[in-house]
C-alpha cells in the first residue's frame, strides 16, 4: 500500500510543488488548504490524472478542533498517515507600525500554532506508521533571532516552529516518529529577492532543492535523524 503524505498549505507555492514531487515519488497526497481551495482542488485533479490518489482537506489549523477534524478526515479517506509536512505560513511584509492585531496573530497562528496543533493531532496515526515522519518548514534564520523590520510575527512564529520541532522530536523518538525541520533561504518565489550575487552559492533556491532535502529526511535510513534543522540556503545563513 502506498504511503500517505499530508502537506499543509498545499494550494500554491512550495506546498504545491512538494505535493507534486511527493506524488511523483509514489505517495498518496492529502492536500490541506485554508484560503486556496480552488488551487488545491485543481492540484488534486492533476495528481489523480497522473495516477496519484489525492484529496483536499480544508481547515484553519490555528483552531485546535479543526486540526483534529482534518486529521480524522484524512484517516477516514486514506486509512493511514505516514508523513506530515507542516508548510503552511502567511508572510505579510508589514513594518512594525503597520502590524495590527489581525496581521500579528496571522503570522503566529499560521506558523507555530498551526504546526503545533496539526502535529499533535497527527501523532496517533504517525505512530502506527512503520516510518512516521514530521517535516516542518522553517526559514534560514529561524535559529538566529534578531531584529526584524518586516513580518515580525511570522519570523517569531518560525522560531517557534523550531522549538516545536525539537520538543516533539524528543517526545516522539521512543515511538519511532522523527521530527525535523527544513529551513529554506531565498527561493525563486520569495518576496523581495536579493540579487543572486550576494548569496554565496550565486543563485536563488528552487523547489527542487527543498525536495532533495525532504527526500533525505524521508529515507528509511534516516530513522536515527531527529530534532535537526536542515538549512537549505546556498550559504545565505552564513553571512
Short mmCIF file of C-alpha atoms in Angstrom, two decimals:
data_model
loop_
_atom_site.label_atom_id
_atom_site.label_comp_id
_atom_site.label_asym_id
_atom_site.label_seq_id
_atom_site.Cartn_x
_atom_site.Cartn_y
_atom_site.Cartn_z
CA UNK A 1 0.00 0.00 0.00
CA UNK A 2 1.30 3.46 -0.90
CA UNK A 3 2.38 5.73 1.89
CA UNK A 4 0.27 8.80 2.60
CA UNK A 5 1.67 12.31 2.95
CA UNK A 6 -0.25 15.30 4.28
CA UNK A 7 1.07 18.67 3.10
CA UNK A 8 -0.34 21.78 4.73
CA UNK A 9 -0.62 24.96 2.70
CA UNK A 10 -0.62 22.83 -0.45
CA UNK A 11 -2.68 25.12 -2.66
CA UNK A 12 0.20 27.12 -4.06
CA UNK A 13 3.93 27.84 -3.87
CA UNK A 14 6.28 25.49 -2.08
CA UNK A 15 3.48 23.35 -0.67
CA UNK A 16 2.01 22.65 -4.10
CA UNK A 17 5.44 21.93 -5.55
CA UNK A 18 6.33 19.49 -2.77
CA UNK A 19 2.97 17.76 -3.18
CA UNK A 20 3.64 17.23 -6.89
CA UNK A 21 7.11 15.89 -6.18
CA UNK A 22 5.90 13.56 -3.43
CA UNK A 23 3.22 12.23 -5.76
CA UNK A 24 5.92 11.53 -8.34
CA UNK A 25 7.79 9.66 -5.58
CA UNK A 26 4.80 7.34 -5.17
CA UNK A 27 2.94 8.90 -2.24
CA UNK A 28 -0.79 9.38 -1.92
CA UNK A 29 -1.44 13.04 -1.14
CA UNK A 30 -3.68 14.69 1.41
CA UNK A 31 -3.70 18.35 0.41
CA UNK A 32 -4.56 20.89 3.08
CA UNK A 33 -5.80 24.35 2.20
CA UNK A 34 -7.33 27.25 4.05
CA UNK A 35 -7.83 30.13 1.61
CA UNK A 36 -6.68 28.43 -1.61
CA UNK A 37 -9.28 25.72 -2.06
CA UNK A 38 -9.69 26.24 -5.79
CA UNK A 39 -5.96 25.88 -6.40
CA UNK A 40 -5.78 22.81 -4.14
CA UNK A 41 -8.68 21.14 -5.93
CA UNK A 42 -7.04 21.80 -9.30
CA UNK A 43 -3.81 20.31 -7.99
CA UNK A 44 -5.62 17.23 -6.70
CA UNK A 45 -7.24 16.74 -10.10
CA UNK A 46 -3.83 16.98 -11.79
CA UNK A 47 -2.33 14.45 -9.39
CA UNK A 48 -5.19 12.00 -9.87
CA UNK A 49 -4.87 12.33 -13.63
CA UNK A 50 -1.18 11.46 -13.23
CA UNK A 51 -2.10 8.37 -11.23
CA UNK A 52 -1.62 9.56 -7.64
CA UNK A 53 -4.52 9.22 -5.22
CA UNK A 54 -5.17 12.63 -3.69
CA UNK A 55 -7.84 14.56 -1.82
CA UNK A 56 -8.32 18.08 -0.46
CA UNK A 57 -8.99 18.96 3.17
CA UNK A 58 -9.90 22.48 4.22
CA UNK A 59 -9.18 23.73 7.74
CA UNK A 60 -8.00 26.65 9.81
CA UNK A 61 -5.17 24.84 11.55
CA UNK A 62 -4.83 27.52 14.21
CA UNK A 63 -8.13 26.13 15.52
CA UNK A 64 -7.39 23.00 17.56
CA UNK A 65 -10.75 21.40 16.77
CA UNK A 66 -10.39 21.96 13.03
CA UNK A 67 -6.91 20.42 13.11
CA UNK A 68 -8.29 17.31 14.82
CA UNK A 69 -11.21 17.12 12.40
CA UNK A 70 -8.89 17.35 9.41
CA UNK A 71 -6.70 14.51 10.67
CA UNK A 72 -9.77 12.36 11.31
CA UNK A 73 -10.96 13.11 7.77
CA UNK A 74 -7.56 12.09 6.38
CA UNK A 75 -7.77 8.83 8.36
CA UNK A 76 -11.28 8.14 7.05
CA UNK A 77 -10.21 8.83 3.46
CA UNK A 78 -6.84 7.06 3.34
CA UNK A 79 -6.80 4.78 6.37
CA UNK A 80 -3.31 5.86 7.39
CA UNK A 81 -0.83 8.72 7.58
CA UNK A 82 2.92 8.35 7.22
CA UNK A 83 4.26 11.83 6.51
CA UNK A 84 3.22 15.26 7.76
CA UNK A 85 4.74 18.31 6.08
CA UNK A 86 3.89 21.45 8.06
CA UNK A 87 4.37 24.00 5.30
CA UNK A 88 1.54 26.47 5.95
CA UNK A 89 2.51 30.02 6.82
CA UNK A 90 1.37 33.52 5.88
CA UNK A 91 4.13 36.04 5.22
CA UNK A 92 2.85 39.62 5.22
CA UNK A 93 5.59 42.20 4.64
CA UNK A 94 4.24 44.75 7.12
CA UNK A 95 6.53 47.00 9.13
CA UNK A 96 6.25 47.39 12.90
CA UNK A 97 3.99 50.43 12.71
CA UNK A 98 1.57 48.66 10.37
CA UNK A 99 1.44 45.30 12.17
CA UNK A 100 -2.11 45.32 13.54
CA UNK A 101 -3.95 42.69 15.57
CA UNK A 102 -5.03 40.56 12.61
CA UNK A 103 -1.63 40.52 10.89
CA UNK A 104 0.17 39.88 14.19
CA UNK A 105 -1.99 36.89 15.04
CA UNK A 106 -1.95 35.60 11.47
CA UNK A 107 1.84 35.50 11.44
CA UNK A 108 1.93 33.46 14.65
CA UNK A 109 -1.15 31.32 14.08
CA UNK A 110 -0.30 30.27 10.52
CA UNK A 111 3.16 29.09 11.59
CA UNK A 112 3.73 27.99 15.19
CA UNK A 113 0.12 27.49 16.29
CA UNK A 114 -0.81 25.55 13.16
CA UNK A 115 2.28 23.35 13.32
CA UNK A 116 1.69 22.55 16.99
CA UNK A 117 -1.98 21.60 16.71
CA UNK A 118 -1.57 19.68 13.45
CA UNK A 119 1.41 17.69 14.69
CA UNK A 120 -0.27 16.79 17.95
CA UNK A 121 -3.42 15.66 16.17
CA UNK A 122 -1.46 13.58 13.65
CA UNK A 123 0.75 11.71 16.12
CA UNK A 124 -1.61 8.79 16.84
CA UNK A 125 -1.61 7.93 13.12
CA UNK A 126 2.09 8.60 12.63
CA UNK A 127 2.96 6.25 15.49
CA UNK A 128 1.19 3.45 13.61
CA UNK A 129 3.32 4.02 10.51
CA UNK A 130 6.47 1.92 10.07
CA UNK A 131 8.30 5.19 9.31
CA UNK A 132 6.35 8.14 10.71
CA UNK A 133 7.85 11.49 9.77
CA UNK A 134 7.07 15.11 10.61
CA UNK A 135 8.83 17.71 8.47
CA UNK A 136 8.39 21.34 9.45
CA UNK A 137 9.24 24.14 7.05
CA UNK A 138 11.15 27.00 8.69
CA UNK A 139 13.33 29.75 7.30
CA UNK A 140 17.08 30.07 7.14
CA UNK A 141 17.38 32.46 10.08
CA UNK A 142 14.90 30.89 12.48
CA UNK A 143 17.73 29.65 14.70
CA UNK A 144 19.21 33.17 15.00
CA UNK A 145 16.61 35.54 16.49
CA UNK A 146 17.44 39.12 15.60
CA UNK A 147 15.76 42.44 14.82
CA UNK A 148 13.12 42.37 12.08
CA UNK A 149 11.62 45.42 10.42
CA UNK A 150 9.09 43.40 8.39
CA UNK A 151 6.79 40.45 9.17
CA UNK A 152 7.91 40.26 12.80
CA UNK A 153 5.21 37.85 13.99
CA UNK A 154 5.89 35.50 11.06
CA UNK A 155 9.57 35.30 12.00
CA UNK A 156 8.72 34.81 15.68
CA UNK A 157 6.41 32.01 14.56
CA UNK A 158 9.12 30.30 12.53
CA UNK A 159 11.49 30.40 15.50
CA UNK A 160 8.66 28.88 17.50
CA UNK A 161 8.34 26.10 14.93
CA UNK A 162 11.99 25.24 15.55
CA UNK A 163 11.25 24.86 19.27
CA UNK A 164 8.17 22.79 18.42
CA UNK A 165 10.32 20.59 16.17
CA UNK A 166 12.82 19.87 18.90
CA UNK A 167 10.16 19.36 21.57
CA UNK A 168 8.19 16.81 19.56
CA UNK A 169 11.40 15.14 18.38
CA UNK A 170 12.39 14.47 21.98
CA UNK A 171 8.91 13.30 22.93
CA UNK A 172 8.35 11.03 19.92
CA UNK A 173 11.73 9.35 19.47
CA UNK A 174 10.64 6.43 21.63
CA UNK A 175 7.59 5.97 19.39
CA UNK A 176 9.66 5.77 16.19
CA UNK A 177 8.43 9.09 14.80
CA UNK A 178 11.13 11.51 13.65
CA UNK A 179 10.54 15.25 13.67
CA UNK A 180 12.85 17.51 11.67
CA UNK A 181 12.89 20.92 10.05
CA UNK A 182 13.90 22.18 6.63
CA UNK A 183 14.71 25.89 6.58
CA UNK A 184 14.88 27.42 3.10
CA UNK A 185 16.75 30.56 2.20
CA UNK A 186 15.51 32.73 -0.65
CA UNK A 187 13.54 30.64 -3.15
CA UNK A 188 12.56 31.68 -6.65
CA UNK A 189 9.07 32.60 -5.41
CA UNK A 190 10.22 34.57 -2.35
CA UNK A 191 9.11 38.14 -1.72
CA UNK A 192 11.75 40.82 -2.40
CA UNK A 193 14.50 38.60 -3.78
CA UNK A 194 18.07 39.80 -3.23
CA UNK A 195 20.48 39.84 -6.14
CA UNK A 196 21.97 36.34 -6.59
CA UNK A 197 25.48 37.76 -6.32
CA UNK A 198 25.11 38.32 -2.57
CA UNK A 199 24.17 34.68 -1.96
CA UNK A 200 27.33 32.57 -1.53
CA UNK A 201 26.02 29.91 -3.93
CA UNK A 202 25.37 32.60 -6.54
CA UNK A 203 21.71 31.76 -7.13
CA UNK A 204 18.29 31.65 -5.56
CA UNK A 205 17.00 28.35 -4.26
CA UNK A 206 14.44 26.22 -6.09
CA UNK A 207 11.59 23.99 -5.02
CA UNK A 208 13.71 21.06 -6.19
CA UNK A 209 16.40 22.00 -3.65
CA UNK A 210 13.86 21.65 -0.85
CA UNK A 211 12.56 18.40 -2.30
CA UNK A 212 16.04 16.89 -2.26
CA UNK A 213 16.33 17.72 1.45
CA UNK A 214 12.87 16.31 2.07
CA UNK A 215 13.70 13.04 0.34
CA UNK A 216 16.78 12.69 2.53
CA UNK A 217 14.69 13.04 5.70
CA UNK A 218 12.09 10.58 4.40
CA UNK A 219 14.64 7.92 3.52
CA UNK A 220 14.29 4.77 5.67
CA UNK A 221 17.95 5.15 6.56
CA UNK A 222 17.19 8.47 8.28
CA UNK A 223 15.33 6.86 11.18
CA UNK A 224 18.01 7.99 13.66
CA UNK A 225 17.90 11.60 12.46
CA UNK A 226 15.50 13.66 14.55
CA UNK A 227 15.34 17.14 16.04
CA UNK A 228 17.53 18.56 13.27
CA UNK A 229 17.20 21.81 11.35
CA UNK A 230 18.45 21.36 7.80
CA UNK A 231 19.21 24.80 6.37
CA UNK A 232 18.91 24.90 2.57
CA UNK A 233 20.02 28.42 1.72
CA UNK A 234 23.07 28.27 -0.53
CA UNK A 235 25.06 29.75 2.33
CA UNK A 236 22.77 32.74 2.88
CA UNK A 237 22.53 31.92 6.59
CA UNK A 238 26.34 32.09 6.91
CA UNK A 239 26.59 35.80 6.21
#
